PDB file of C-alpha atoms in Angstrom:
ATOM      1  CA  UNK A   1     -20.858  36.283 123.748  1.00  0.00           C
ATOM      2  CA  UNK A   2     -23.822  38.016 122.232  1.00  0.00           C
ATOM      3  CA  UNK A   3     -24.703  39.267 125.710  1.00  0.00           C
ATOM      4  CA  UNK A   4     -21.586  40.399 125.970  1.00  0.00           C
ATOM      5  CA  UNK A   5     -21.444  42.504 122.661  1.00  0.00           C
ATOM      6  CA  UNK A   6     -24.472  44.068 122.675  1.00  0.00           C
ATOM      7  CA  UNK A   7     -23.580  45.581 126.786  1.00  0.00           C
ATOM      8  CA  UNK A   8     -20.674  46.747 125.091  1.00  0.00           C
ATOM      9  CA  UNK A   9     -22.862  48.162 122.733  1.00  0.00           C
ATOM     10  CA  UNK A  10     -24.684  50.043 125.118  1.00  0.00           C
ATOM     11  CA  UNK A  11     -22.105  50.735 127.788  1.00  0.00           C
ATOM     12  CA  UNK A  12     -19.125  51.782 125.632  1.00  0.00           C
ATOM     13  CA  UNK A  13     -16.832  51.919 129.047  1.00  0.00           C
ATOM     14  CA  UNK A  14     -17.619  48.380 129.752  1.00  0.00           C
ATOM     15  CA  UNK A  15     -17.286  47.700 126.441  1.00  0.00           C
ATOM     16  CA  UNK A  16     -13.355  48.758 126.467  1.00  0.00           C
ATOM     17  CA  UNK A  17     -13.047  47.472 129.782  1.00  0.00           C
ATOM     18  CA  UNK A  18     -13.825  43.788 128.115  1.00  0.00           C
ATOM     19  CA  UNK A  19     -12.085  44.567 124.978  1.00  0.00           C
ATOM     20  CA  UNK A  20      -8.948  45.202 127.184  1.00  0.00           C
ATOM     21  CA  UNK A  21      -8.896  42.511 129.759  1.00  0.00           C
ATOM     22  CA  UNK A  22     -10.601  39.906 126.926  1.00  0.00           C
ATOM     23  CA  UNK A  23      -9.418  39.943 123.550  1.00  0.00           C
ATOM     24  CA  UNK A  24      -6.882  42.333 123.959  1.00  0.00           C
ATOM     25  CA  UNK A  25      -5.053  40.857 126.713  1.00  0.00           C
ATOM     26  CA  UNK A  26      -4.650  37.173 124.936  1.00  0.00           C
ATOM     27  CA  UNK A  27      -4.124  39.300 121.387  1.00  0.00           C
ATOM     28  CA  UNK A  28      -0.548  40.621 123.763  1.00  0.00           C
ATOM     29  CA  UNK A  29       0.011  37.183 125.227  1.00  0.00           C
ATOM     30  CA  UNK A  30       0.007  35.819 122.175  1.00  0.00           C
ATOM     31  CA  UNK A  31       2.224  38.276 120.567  1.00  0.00           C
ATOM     32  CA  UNK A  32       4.672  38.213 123.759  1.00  0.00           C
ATOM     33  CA  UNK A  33       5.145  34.288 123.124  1.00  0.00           C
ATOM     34  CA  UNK A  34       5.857  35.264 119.367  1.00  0.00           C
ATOM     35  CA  UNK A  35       8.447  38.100 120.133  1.00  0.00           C
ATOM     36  CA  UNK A  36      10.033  35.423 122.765  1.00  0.00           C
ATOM     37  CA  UNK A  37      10.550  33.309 119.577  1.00  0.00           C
ATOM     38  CA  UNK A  38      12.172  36.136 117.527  1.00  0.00           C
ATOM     39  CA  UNK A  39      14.195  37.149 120.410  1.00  0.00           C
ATOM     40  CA  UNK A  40      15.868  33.678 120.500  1.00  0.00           C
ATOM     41  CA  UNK A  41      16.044  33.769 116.359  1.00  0.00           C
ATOM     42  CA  UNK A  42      13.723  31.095 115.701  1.00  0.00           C
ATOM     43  CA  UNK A  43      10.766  33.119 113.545  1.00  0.00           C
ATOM     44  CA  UNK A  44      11.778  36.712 111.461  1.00  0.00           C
ATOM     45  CA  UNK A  45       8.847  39.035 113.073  1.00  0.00           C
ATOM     46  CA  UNK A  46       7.915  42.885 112.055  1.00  0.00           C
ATOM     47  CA  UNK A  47       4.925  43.245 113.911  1.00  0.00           C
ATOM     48  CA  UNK A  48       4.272  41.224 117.251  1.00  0.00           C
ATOM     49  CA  UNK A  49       0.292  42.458 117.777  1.00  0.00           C
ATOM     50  CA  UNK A  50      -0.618  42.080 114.271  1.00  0.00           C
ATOM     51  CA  UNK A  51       1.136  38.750 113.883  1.00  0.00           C
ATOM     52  CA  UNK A  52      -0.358  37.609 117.219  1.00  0.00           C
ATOM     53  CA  UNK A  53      -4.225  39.419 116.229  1.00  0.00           C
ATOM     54  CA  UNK A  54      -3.385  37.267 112.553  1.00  0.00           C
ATOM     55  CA  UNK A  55      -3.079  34.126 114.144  1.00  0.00           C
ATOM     56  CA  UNK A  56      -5.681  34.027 116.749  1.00  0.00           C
ATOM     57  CA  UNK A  57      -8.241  35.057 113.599  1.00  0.00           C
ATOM     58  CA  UNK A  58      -6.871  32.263 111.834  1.00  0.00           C
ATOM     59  CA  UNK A  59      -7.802  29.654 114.664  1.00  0.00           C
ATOM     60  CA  UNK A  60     -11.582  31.452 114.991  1.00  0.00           C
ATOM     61  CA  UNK A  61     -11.973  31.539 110.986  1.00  0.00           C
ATOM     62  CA  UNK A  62     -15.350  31.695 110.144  1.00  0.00           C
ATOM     63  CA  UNK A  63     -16.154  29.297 113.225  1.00  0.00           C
ATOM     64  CA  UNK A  64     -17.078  31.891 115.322  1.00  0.00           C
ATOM     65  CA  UNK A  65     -19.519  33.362 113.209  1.00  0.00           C
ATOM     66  CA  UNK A  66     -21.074  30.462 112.558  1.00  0.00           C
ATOM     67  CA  UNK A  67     -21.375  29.379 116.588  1.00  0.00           C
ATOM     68  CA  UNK A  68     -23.245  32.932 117.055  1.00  0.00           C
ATOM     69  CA  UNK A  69     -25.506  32.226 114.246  1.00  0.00           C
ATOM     70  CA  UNK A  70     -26.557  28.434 115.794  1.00  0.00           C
ATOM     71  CA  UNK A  71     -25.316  27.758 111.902  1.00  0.00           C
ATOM     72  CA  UNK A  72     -23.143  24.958 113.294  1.00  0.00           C
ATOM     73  CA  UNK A  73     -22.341  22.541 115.761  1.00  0.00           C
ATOM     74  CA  UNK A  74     -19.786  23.307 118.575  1.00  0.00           C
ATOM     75  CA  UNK A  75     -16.457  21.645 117.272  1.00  0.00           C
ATOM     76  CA  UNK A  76     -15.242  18.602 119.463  1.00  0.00           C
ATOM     77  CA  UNK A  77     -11.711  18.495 120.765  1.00  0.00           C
ATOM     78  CA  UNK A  78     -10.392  16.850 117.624  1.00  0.00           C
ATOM     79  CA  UNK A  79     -11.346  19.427 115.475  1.00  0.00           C
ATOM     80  CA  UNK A  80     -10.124  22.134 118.014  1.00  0.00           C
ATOM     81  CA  UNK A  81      -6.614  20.922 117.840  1.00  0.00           C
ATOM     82  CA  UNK A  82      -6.487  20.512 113.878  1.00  0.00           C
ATOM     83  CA  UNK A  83      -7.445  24.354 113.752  1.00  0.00           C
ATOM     84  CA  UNK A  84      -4.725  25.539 116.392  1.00  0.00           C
ATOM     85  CA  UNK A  85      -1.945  23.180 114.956  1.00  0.00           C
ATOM     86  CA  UNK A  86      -2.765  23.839 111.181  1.00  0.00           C
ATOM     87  CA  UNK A  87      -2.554  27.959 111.448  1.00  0.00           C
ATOM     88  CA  UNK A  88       0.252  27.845 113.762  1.00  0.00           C
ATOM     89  CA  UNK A  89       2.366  25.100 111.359  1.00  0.00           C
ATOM     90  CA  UNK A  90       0.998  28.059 108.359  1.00  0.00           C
ATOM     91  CA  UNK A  91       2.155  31.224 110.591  1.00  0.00           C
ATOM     92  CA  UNK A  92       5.571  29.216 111.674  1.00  0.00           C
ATOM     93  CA  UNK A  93       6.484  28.366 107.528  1.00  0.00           C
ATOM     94  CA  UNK A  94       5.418  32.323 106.936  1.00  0.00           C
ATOM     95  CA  UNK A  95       7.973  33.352 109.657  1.00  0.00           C
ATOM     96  CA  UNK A  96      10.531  31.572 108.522  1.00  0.00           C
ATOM     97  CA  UNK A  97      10.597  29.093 111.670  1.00  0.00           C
ATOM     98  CA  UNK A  98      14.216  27.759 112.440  1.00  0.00           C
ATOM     99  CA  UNK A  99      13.010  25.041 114.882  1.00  0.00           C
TER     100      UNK A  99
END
């Protein structure tokens, strides 16, 4: 990932061009499984991209930072799951969920 940045960095069209089909792109999948969800009435939702970009910061955190530093071990699979299922249960109670 640090290689990945600092290309970026230097080649700014590359740099959009990873933006795009990386982060961006699951940032839009994310937010086209959320608008699903408000199109059937199950969450109230205002913003689909920044409710999507919200959550997917919520399951880095600070993680992220800390795996780019080497200021932390990589997180097993238990501790993977708690941080998806604990900010999606948080998002789902902040958008009302119906389920």
């Amino acid at each position: 990932m640090r290689t990945v940045i600092a290309h970026g960095a230097r080649q700014a069209e590359h740099g959009q061009w990873i933006y795009r089909d990386g982060p961006q792109a699951f940032v839009i999948r994310a937010a086209t499984c959320l608008s699903a969800a408000h199109e059937r009435g199950r969450i109230e939702l205002k913003d689909p991209l920044l409710t999507a970009e919200q959550l997917i910061g919520m399951w880095k955190g600070s993680l992220v930072s800390g795996l780019w530093m080497n200021g932390r071990p990589l997180p097993d699979a238990a501790e993977k799951r708690y941080r998806v299922e604990s900010a999606v249960d948080l998002l789902l109670r902040g958008l009302n969920w119906s389920g």
